[in-house]
Coordinates of C-alpha atoms and ligand atoms in Angstrom, one line a residue:
M1 CA 0.0 0.0 0.0
K2 CA 0.9 3.6 -0.6
V3 CA 0.8 6.3 2.1
I4 CA 1.4 10.0 1.8
N5 CA 1.6 12.3 4.6
L6 CA -0.2 15.7 3.0
N7 CA 0.6 17.8 6.3
P8 CA 2.5 20.9 4.9
D9 CA 4.6 21.0 8.2
T10 CA 6.6 18.5 10.2
D11 CA 5.0 19.6 13.4
I12 CA 1.3 18.8 14.4
G13 CA 0.0 20.8 11.7
A14 CA -2.9 19.8 9.2
S15 CA -3.7 16.2 9.6
A16 CA -4.4 14.8 5.9
W17 CA -3.3 11.2 4.9
F18 CA -3.5 9.7 1.5
V19 CA -3.9 5.9 1.2
E20 CA -3.7 3.9 -1.7
I21 CA -4.6 0.2 -1.2
D22 CA -5.8 -2.4 -3.7
G23 CA -5.8 0.3 -6.5
H24 CA -8.5 2.4 -4.4
R25 CA -7.5 5.8 -2.9
L26 CA -8.7 7.2 0.3
L27 CA -8.0 10.6 2.1
M28 CA -8.1 10.3 5.9
D29 CA -8.9 13.9 7.4
A30 CA -8.7 17.2 5.8
G31 CA -7.2 19.7 8.4
V32 CA -5.7 23.2 8.4
H33 CA -2.7 24.2 10.2
P34 CA -3.5 26.1 13.0
K35 CA -0.5 28.4 13.1
L36 CA -0.4 29.4 9.2
D37 CA -2.6 31.7 7.4
G38 CA -4.3 31.3 4.2
R39 CA -3.3 28.6 1.6
E40 CA -0.4 28.0 3.4
S41 CA -2.3 26.4 6.2
L42 CA -3.8 23.6 3.7
P43 CA -2.6 20.3 3.1
L44 CA -0.5 19.6 0.2
Y45 CA -3.8 18.6 -2.1
H46 CA -1.8 19.5 -5.2
A47 CA 0.8 16.6 -4.6
I48 CA -2.1 14.1 -5.1
E49 CA -4.5 16.1 -7.5
K50 CA -4.1 13.7 -10.4
E51 CA -5.4 11.0 -8.3
E52 CA -8.8 9.9 -8.1
V53 CA -9.8 9.8 -4.7
D54 CA -12.9 7.6 -4.1
A55 CA -13.6 8.6 -0.4
I56 CA -12.8 11.0 2.5
A57 CA -13.1 9.5 6.0
L58 CA -13.0 12.0 8.9
S59 CA -11.4 11.1 12.3
H60 CA -13.0 13.8 14.3
C61 CA -14.2 17.3 13.9
H62 CA -11.3 19.4 15.3
H63 CA -10.0 22.0 12.8
D64 CA -6.5 20.5 12.2
H65 CA -8.5 17.4 11.1
V66 CA -11.6 18.8 9.3
G67 CA -11.0 22.5 8.6
S68 CA -10.2 22.3 4.8
L69 CA -12.8 19.5 3.8
P70 CA -14.6 21.8 1.6
V71 CA -11.4 22.6 -0.3
A72 CA -10.3 18.8 -0.4
M73 CA -13.8 18.4 -2.1
R74 CA -13.0 20.9 -5.2
Y75 CA -10.0 18.4 -5.7
F76 CA -11.9 15.3 -5.3
P77 CA -15.5 16.2 -6.2
K78 CA -16.6 12.5 -6.7
A79 CA -15.3 11.4 -3.3
H80 CA -17.9 10.1 -0.7
V81 CA -17.3 11.5 2.7
F82 CA -17.5 9.4 5.8
M83 CA -17.7 10.1 9.4
T84 CA -19.0 8.8 12.8
D85 CA -22.7 9.4 13.5
L86 CA -21.5 11.9 16.5
S87 CA -19.1 13.6 14.1
Y88 CA -22.1 14.2 11.6
F89 CA -24.0 16.5 14.1
I90 CA -20.9 18.7 14.5
V91 CA -19.1 19.0 11.3
E92 CA -21.2 21.5 9.7
R93 CA -21.0 23.8 12.5
V94 CA -17.3 23.6 12.7
L95 CA -17.2 24.5 9.0
H96 CA -19.7 27.2 9.0
N97 CA -17.7 28.7 12.2
S98 CA -14.5 28.6 10.3
V99 CA -16.2 30.5 7.2
N100 CA -16.9 33.4 9.9
V101 CA -13.7 33.2 11.3
M102 CA -11.8 33.4 8.2
T103 CA -14.2 36.3 6.8
R104 CA -13.4 38.2 9.9
Q105 CA -9.6 37.7 9.4
R106 CA -9.9 38.6 5.9
E107 CA -11.2 42.0 7.2
E108 CA -8.9 42.7 10.2
L109 CA -5.7 40.9 9.1
G110 CA -6.1 41.7 5.5
I111 CA -5.6 38.3 4.4
K112 CA -7.0 38.5 0.8
E113 CA -7.6 34.7 0.1
Y114 CA -9.9 34.4 3.0
P115 CA -12.3 32.7 3.3
L116 CA -11.1 29.8 1.6
Y117 CA -14.7 28.5 1.3
T118 CA -18.1 30.0 1.8
H119 CA -21.2 29.0 3.6
D120 CA -22.9 28.0 0.4
E121 CA -20.1 25.6 -0.6
V122 CA -20.3 23.9 3.1
D123 CA -24.3 23.5 2.6
D124 CA -23.6 22.1 -0.8
I125 CA -21.0 19.4 0.3
A126 CA -22.9 18.6 3.6
A127 CA -25.6 16.9 1.4
T128 CA -23.0 14.2 0.5
F129 CA -21.7 13.4 4.0
Q130 CA -22.4 9.8 5.3
A131 CA -22.7 8.9 8.9
Y132 CA -21.7 5.5 10.4
K133 CA -21.7 4.3 13.8
C134 CA -18.5 2.4 15.3
S135 CA -18.0 -1.3 14.4
R136 CA -19.7 -1.1 11.0
E137 CA -17.6 -2.2 7.8
I138 CA -18.2 0.5 5.0
E139 CA -17.3 -0.6 1.5
W140 CA -15.9 2.9 0.7
A141 CA -14.9 2.6 -3.0
A142 CA -18.0 0.3 -4.0
F143 CA -19.4 3.1 -6.0
H144 CA -16.5 3.6 -8.1
K145 CA -15.4 0.8 -10.8
S146 CA -12.2 -0.9 -9.6
R147 CA -8.9 -0.3 -11.6
T148 CA -7.7 -3.5 -10.2
G149 CA -10.6 -5.6 -10.3
L150 CA -10.2 -6.0 -6.6
P151 CA -13.3 -5.6 -4.4
S152 CA -13.7 -2.4 -2.5
P153 CA -11.6 -2.3 0.6
T154 CA -13.6 -1.5 3.8
L155 CA -13.1 1.0 6.6
E156 CA -14.5 0.9 10.2
F157 CA -14.6 3.7 12.9
Y158 CA -13.3 2.7 16.3
D159 CA -14.3 5.0 19.5
A160 CA -11.0 7.2 20.0
G161 CA -12.3 8.9 23.4
H162 CA -10.8 12.1 22.4
A163 CA -13.6 14.4 21.8
L164 CA -17.3 13.8 20.8
G165 CA -17.4 11.8 17.6
A166 CA -13.4 11.0 17.4
A167 CA -12.7 7.8 16.0
G168 CA -9.8 5.9 14.9
I169 CA -10.0 4.5 11.3
M170 CA -9.3 0.6 10.3
V171 CA -8.9 0.1 6.6
R172 CA -9.2 -3.4 5.4
G173 CA -7.8 -4.4 1.8
K174 CA -7.9 -7.9 0.4
K175 CA -4.4 -8.6 1.6
E176 CA -3.4 -6.0 4.3
T177 CA -4.8 -3.7 6.8
L178 CA -4.1 -0.1 8.0
F179 CA -5.0 1.4 11.1
Y180 CA -5.0 5.4 11.7
T181 CA -5.4 6.3 15.7
G182 CA -6.7 9.9 14.6
D183 CA -6.2 11.7 18.0
V184 CA -6.6 9.1 20.9
C185 CA -7.1 9.3 24.5
F186 CA -6.5 5.8 26.2
H187 CA -7.7 7.1 29.6
D188 CA -11.1 8.2 30.9
Q189 CA -11.8 11.8 31.0
T190 CA -14.4 13.3 33.2
I191 CA -17.3 12.9 30.4
L192 CA -15.7 10.5 27.8
K193 CA -14.7 7.1 28.5
A194 CA -11.4 5.9 27.1
A195 CA -10.7 4.9 23.6
R196 CA -12.0 1.3 22.5
F197 CA -9.3 0.0 20.3
E198 CA -8.9 -3.6 22.2
D199 CA -8.9 -5.7 19.1
V200 CA -7.1 -3.6 16.8
K201 CA -4.4 -5.5 14.7
A202 CA -3.0 -4.0 11.5
D203 CA -0.1 -4.4 9.3
V204 CA 0.5 -0.4 8.9
L205 CA -0.3 1.8 12.0
I206 CA -0.3 5.5 11.4
M207 CA 0.0 6.9 15.1
E208 CA -0.4 10.5 16.8
T209 CA 2.5 11.2 18.9
T210 CA 1.4 14.6 20.5
R211 CA 2.7 13.8 24.1
G212 CA 6.0 11.9 23.0
A213 CA 8.3 14.4 24.5
M214 CA 6.6 14.5 28.0
A215 CA 7.5 12.1 30.6
P216 CA 5.0 10.7 33.0
K217 CA 5.0 12.6 36.3
P218 CA 5.5 10.2 39.3
N219 CA 2.1 9.6 41.3
F220 CA 0.2 11.7 38.8
T221 CA -3.6 11.2 39.1
R222 CA -6.3 13.0 37.2
E223 CA -8.5 13.3 40.2
A224 CA -5.7 14.9 42.4
E225 CA -4.9 17.3 39.2
I226 CA -8.7 18.2 39.0
D227 CA -8.6 18.9 42.9
R228 CA -5.6 21.1 42.4
L229 CA -7.5 23.1 39.6
G230 CA -10.6 23.5 41.7
A231 CA -8.4 24.7 44.8
A232 CA -6.5 27.1 42.3
I233 CA -9.5 28.8 40.9
K234 CA -11.0 29.1 44.6
Q235 CA -7.9 30.8 45.7
A236 CA -8.0 33.2 42.7
L237 CA -11.7 34.1 43.3
E238 CA -11.0 34.8 46.9
R239 CA -8.3 37.3 46.3
G240 CA -10.5 39.1 44.0
G241 CA -9.5 38.0 40.8
S242 CA -11.0 36.5 37.7
V243 CA -9.9 33.1 36.1
M244 CA -9.7 32.2 32.6
I245 CA -9.4 28.5 31.3
P246 CA -8.5 28.7 27.5
V247 CA -9.9 25.6 25.5
F248 CA -11.0 24.3 22.4
A249 CA -14.8 24.6 21.7
L250 CA -15.5 21.0 21.2
G251 CA -14.2 18.5 23.7
R252 CA -12.2 20.6 26.1
T253 CA -14.9 23.1 26.9
Q254 CA -17.3 20.2 27.9
E255 CA -14.8 18.4 30.0
I256 CA -13.9 21.6 31.9
L257 CA -17.5 22.4 32.5
A258 CA -18.2 18.7 33.7
M259 CA -15.3 19.3 36.2
L260 CA -16.5 22.5 37.3
A261 CA -20.0 21.1 38.0
L262 CA -18.7 18.2 40.1
L263 CA -16.4 20.6 42.0
M264 CA -19.6 22.8 42.7
K265 CA -21.8 19.8 43.6
A266 CA -19.1 18.6 46.1
G267 CA -18.9 22.1 47.7
K268 CA -15.3 22.6 46.6
L269 CA -16.4 25.6 44.3
K270 CA -19.1 28.3 45.5
R271 CA -21.9 27.9 42.6
Q272 CA -21.6 31.1 40.1
S273 CA -22.1 31.7 36.7
I274 CA -19.6 30.5 34.2
Y275 CA -18.8 32.4 30.8
I276 CA -18.2 30.5 27.8
G277 CA -18.1 31.4 23.9
G278 CA -21.0 30.7 21.4
L279 CA -19.6 27.6 19.6
G280 CA -18.6 26.2 22.9
R281 CA -22.3 26.5 23.8
V282 CA -23.3 24.8 20.7
F283 CA -21.0 21.7 21.3
T284 CA -22.2 21.8 25.0
E285 CA -25.7 21.3 23.9
I286 CA -24.9 18.5 21.5
Y287 CA -22.8 16.9 24.3
D288 CA -26.1 16.9 26.5
L289 CA -28.5 15.8 23.8
E290 CA -26.3 12.7 22.7
A291 CA -25.3 11.8 26.2
H292 CA -26.9 8.4 26.0
R293 CA -25.6 7.5 22.7
T294 CA -22.1 8.3 23.6
H295 CA -19.5 6.1 25.2
R296 CA -19.2 8.3 28.5
N297 CA -19.5 8.7 32.2
L298 CA -22.1 10.7 33.9
T299 CA -24.8 10.0 31.4
N300 CA -27.3 11.8 33.4
L301 CA -25.2 15.0 33.9
R302 CA -26.7 18.0 31.7
L303 CA -24.1 20.7 31.5
N304 CA -26.6 23.2 30.5
E305 CA -28.8 22.4 33.5
A306 CA -26.2 21.7 36.0
L307 CA -24.3 25.0 35.5
D308 CA -25.4 28.5 35.1
L309 CA -23.6 29.3 31.5
T310 CA -23.5 32.6 30.1
V311 CA -22.6 33.2 26.2
L312 CA -20.0 35.8 25.7
D313 CA -20.0 37.9 22.7
K314 CA -17.1 40.1 21.5
N315 CA -18.9 43.3 22.9
T316 CA -19.8 41.9 26.4
I317 CA -16.1 41.0 26.7
E318 CA -15.0 44.4 26.1
G319 CA -17.3 46.0 28.4
M320 CA -17.0 43.4 31.1
K321 CA -15.6 44.1 34.6
L322 CA -12.9 41.6 35.7
N323 CA -12.7 42.5 39.4
S324 CA -15.9 40.7 40.2
R325 CA -14.5 37.1 40.3
R326 CA -15.6 35.7 37.2
I327 CA -14.9 32.3 35.4
F328 CA -14.3 32.1 31.7
V329 CA -13.9 28.9 30.0
V330 CA -13.2 30.3 26.3
T331 CA -11.7 29.6 22.9
A332 CA -9.1 29.4 21.8
G333 CA -7.0 26.8 23.8
M334 CA -3.7 28.4 22.2
M335 CA -5.0 31.9 22.5
T336 CA -4.6 32.5 18.9
E337 CA -5.2 36.1 17.8
K338 CA -9.0 37.5 17.3
T339 CA -10.3 35.1 19.9
P340 CA -11.9 35.8 23.1
A341 CA -9.2 33.9 25.0
H342 CA -6.5 36.2 23.4
D343 CA -8.3 39.5 23.9
L344 CA -9.1 38.7 27.6
A345 CA -5.6 37.4 28.5
I346 CA -4.3 40.8 27.3
R347 CA -6.7 42.5 29.9
M348 CA -5.9 40.0 32.7
M349 CA -2.2 39.7 32.2
G350 CA -1.0 42.9 34.0
D351 CA -2.9 42.3 37.3
K352 CA -1.5 39.8 39.7
K353 CA -4.9 39.0 41.0
H354 CA -6.1 37.2 37.8
A355 CA -5.3 33.8 36.9
I356 CA -5.2 31.9 33.6
F357 CA -4.9 28.2 34.0
F358 CA -4.0 26.2 31.0
V359 CA -5.5 22.6 30.6
G360 CA -4.3 21.1 27.2
Y361 CA -1.5 21.3 24.8
A362 CA -0.3 25.1 23.5
D363 CA 2.2 25.0 20.6
P364 CA 5.6 26.9 22.1
D365 CA 5.0 29.3 19.0
S366 CA 1.5 30.5 19.9
P367 CA 0.4 33.3 22.1
G368 CA -0.6 30.8 24.8
G369 CA 2.8 28.9 24.5
R370 CA 4.6 32.3 24.9
L371 CA 2.6 33.2 27.9
K372 CA 3.3 29.9 29.5
K373 CA 6.8 30.4 29.0
A374 CA 7.4 33.9 30.2
R375 CA 8.3 34.5 33.8
R376 CA 6.2 36.4 36.2
G377 CA 7.1 40.1 35.8
E378 CA 8.7 39.5 32.5
T379 CA 7.8 41.7 29.4
F380 CA 7.3 39.6 26.1
I381 CA 6.0 39.6 22.7
F382 CA 2.3 38.1 23.1
S383 CA 1.2 38.2 19.5
A384 CA 1.6 40.5 16.5
G385 CA -1.6 42.3 17.2
A386 CA -1.0 42.8 21.0
G387 CA 2.6 43.6 20.8
E388 CA 4.8 43.6 24.1
V389 CA 2.9 42.8 27.3
T390 CA 3.8 42.2 31.0
K391 CA 2.9 39.1 32.5
N392 CA 2.0 39.5 36.3
C393 CA -1.1 37.4 36.6
Q394 CA -0.8 33.8 38.0
V395 CA -0.3 31.3 35.3
E396 CA -0.4 27.5 35.6
D397 CA -0.6 24.3 33.8
F398 CA -2.9 21.5 34.5
D399 CA -2.3 18.2 32.9
L400 CA -5.7 17.3 31.7
S401 CA -4.9 16.2 28.5
A402 CA -7.3 14.4 25.9
H403 CA -4.3 12.7 24.3
A404 CA -3.0 9.3 25.1
N405 CA 0.2 9.2 27.3
R406 CA 3.3 7.9 25.4
E407 CA 3.6 4.8 27.5
E408 CA 0.0 3.9 26.6
L409 CA 0.7 4.3 22.9
L410 CA 3.7 2.0 23.0
D411 CA 1.5 -0.6 24.6
F412 CA -0.8 0.0 21.9
V413 CA 2.0 -0.6 19.3
S414 CA 2.7 -3.8 20.9
K415 CA -0.8 -5.0 20.7
V416 CA -1.3 -3.9 17.1
N417 CA 1.8 -5.8 16.2
P418 CA 2.3 -3.9 12.9
R419 CA 5.0 -4.4 10.4
T420 CA 5.1 -0.8 9.8
V421 CA 4.6 2.5 12.2
I422 CA 4.3 5.9 10.5
L423 CA 4.6 8.6 13.5
G424 CA 2.4 11.8 12.7
H425 CA 0.8 14.6 14.6
G426 CA 3.7 15.4 16.8
D427 CA 6.8 17.6 17.0
A428 CA 10.2 16.6 16.5
P429 CA 11.3 15.5 19.8
A430 CA 8.0 13.6 20.3
R431 CA 8.3 11.5 17.0
A432 CA 12.4 10.7 17.7
W433 CA 11.2 9.6 21.1
F434 CA 8.9 7.1 19.7
E435 CA 11.2 6.0 17.1
E436 CA 13.8 5.3 19.6
Q437 CA 11.5 3.3 22.0
I438 CA 10.0 1.2 19.2
R439 CA 13.3 0.6 17.6
A440 CA 14.7 -0.4 20.9
R441 CA 11.7 -2.8 21.7
W442 CA 10.8 -4.2 18.4
P443 CA 13.6 -4.2 16.1
K444 CA 11.7 -5.8 13.3
I445 CA 9.1 -2.9 12.9
K446 CA 9.8 -0.5 10.0
I447 CA 9.6 3.0 11.2
H448 CA 8.6 6.1 9.0
Q449 CA 8.6 9.8 10.2
P450 CA 7.0 10.8 6.7
Q451 CA 8.2 14.0 5.4
P452 CA 5.3 16.3 3.7
G453 CA 4.2 15.2 0.4
K454 CA 6.8 12.1 0.3
V455 CA 5.5 8.7 -0.9
I456 CA 5.8 5.9 1.4
E457 CA 5.5 2.3 0.3
A458 CA 4.3 1.0 3.6
Ligands
ZN1 ZN1 -8.1 16.4 18.2
ZN2 ZN1 -5.2 16.8 16.4

């Protein structure tokens, strides 16, 4: 089989994998690069533009996996688009939101090629989306005449436990199989239960490596980390400050809200209003509505009922007093420019009463990453728009990741027992750690750290 990594960058970047198996062609994910602007943020579709792609399968609805789907469909208009039933409820909202964001960026940052697609285009392609539950085998190329005479390969979604709808993808050909982890979480989160990848065996494994450079902390437990977060929030509010937790709208927002609901229920935090973003609110409703169809804990917890949620718009943020002990759970997780988290951070940063608590990955080159790195009292460049700022507020990191730990991923490699492992979705030190470990433990496994656009005979 042939695999091409279409991510334009060697870092996490934009997920998109081209796979050719039994003469059929599949694209897995169609993301955008969160740190690049305009056409540079797109996967290298031109590298495969002459190929006839039969199908596009989505692992989940985060931007770095789905944000360029309408562009991919211009290249491959005949491709059928497959996703899990839960992603089906989410994907259109994500794409419409990204049209809005790009339109704003065109005006405010002068990026002429934005938006890369329109609302009408999203509506048009949405009519072709097909949703499947996990554990169903889909003949993804049955619609197209085979070039090899071989029957259509199949694909099957496996619950990945990372965010609502997230799945790993198993591709089965006549003689060989491939498994793509997507973004995966092997431990229970507060809402979502761990991935169900138990019986996965495959010849080729494409694996995420997000946390490859993070050594596990001794004696770490998630419960203790959540208590530490609760205590830190309480302290900041008691000294008269406000607290901001920058998050992704899908997944992180709902997990943090569930933690806050439990902390309030247990009396560890006083009940009070929580401010969230509009998109976060939409996905919170979908989490509530789909609770009984989701592989999750707390099936009876309705975030919208358990918490007093207030949606923030841009104007409210600007006029809002921060000295009245508020809690914000707002996008974006890495505080990219033109987001509520970015704009609020500028207002909070100079005052030592306030607190900003990170609960997920922030790229070192993002505003959030730079804020984490700066020392208290240090003046640093936060973003192009904000320029120099001084960090006086409290900033802490809480390890409440929705990505698998590196040891769990290594265990998974041993269970899958592949002949080839392809390392993706991680920066260079993370991939290097996995390559070294796999080589030492299973010297027969072939390992690839695929360069952008390069063909791998896997
Ligand atoms: Zn993700
Ligand atoms: Zn991702």
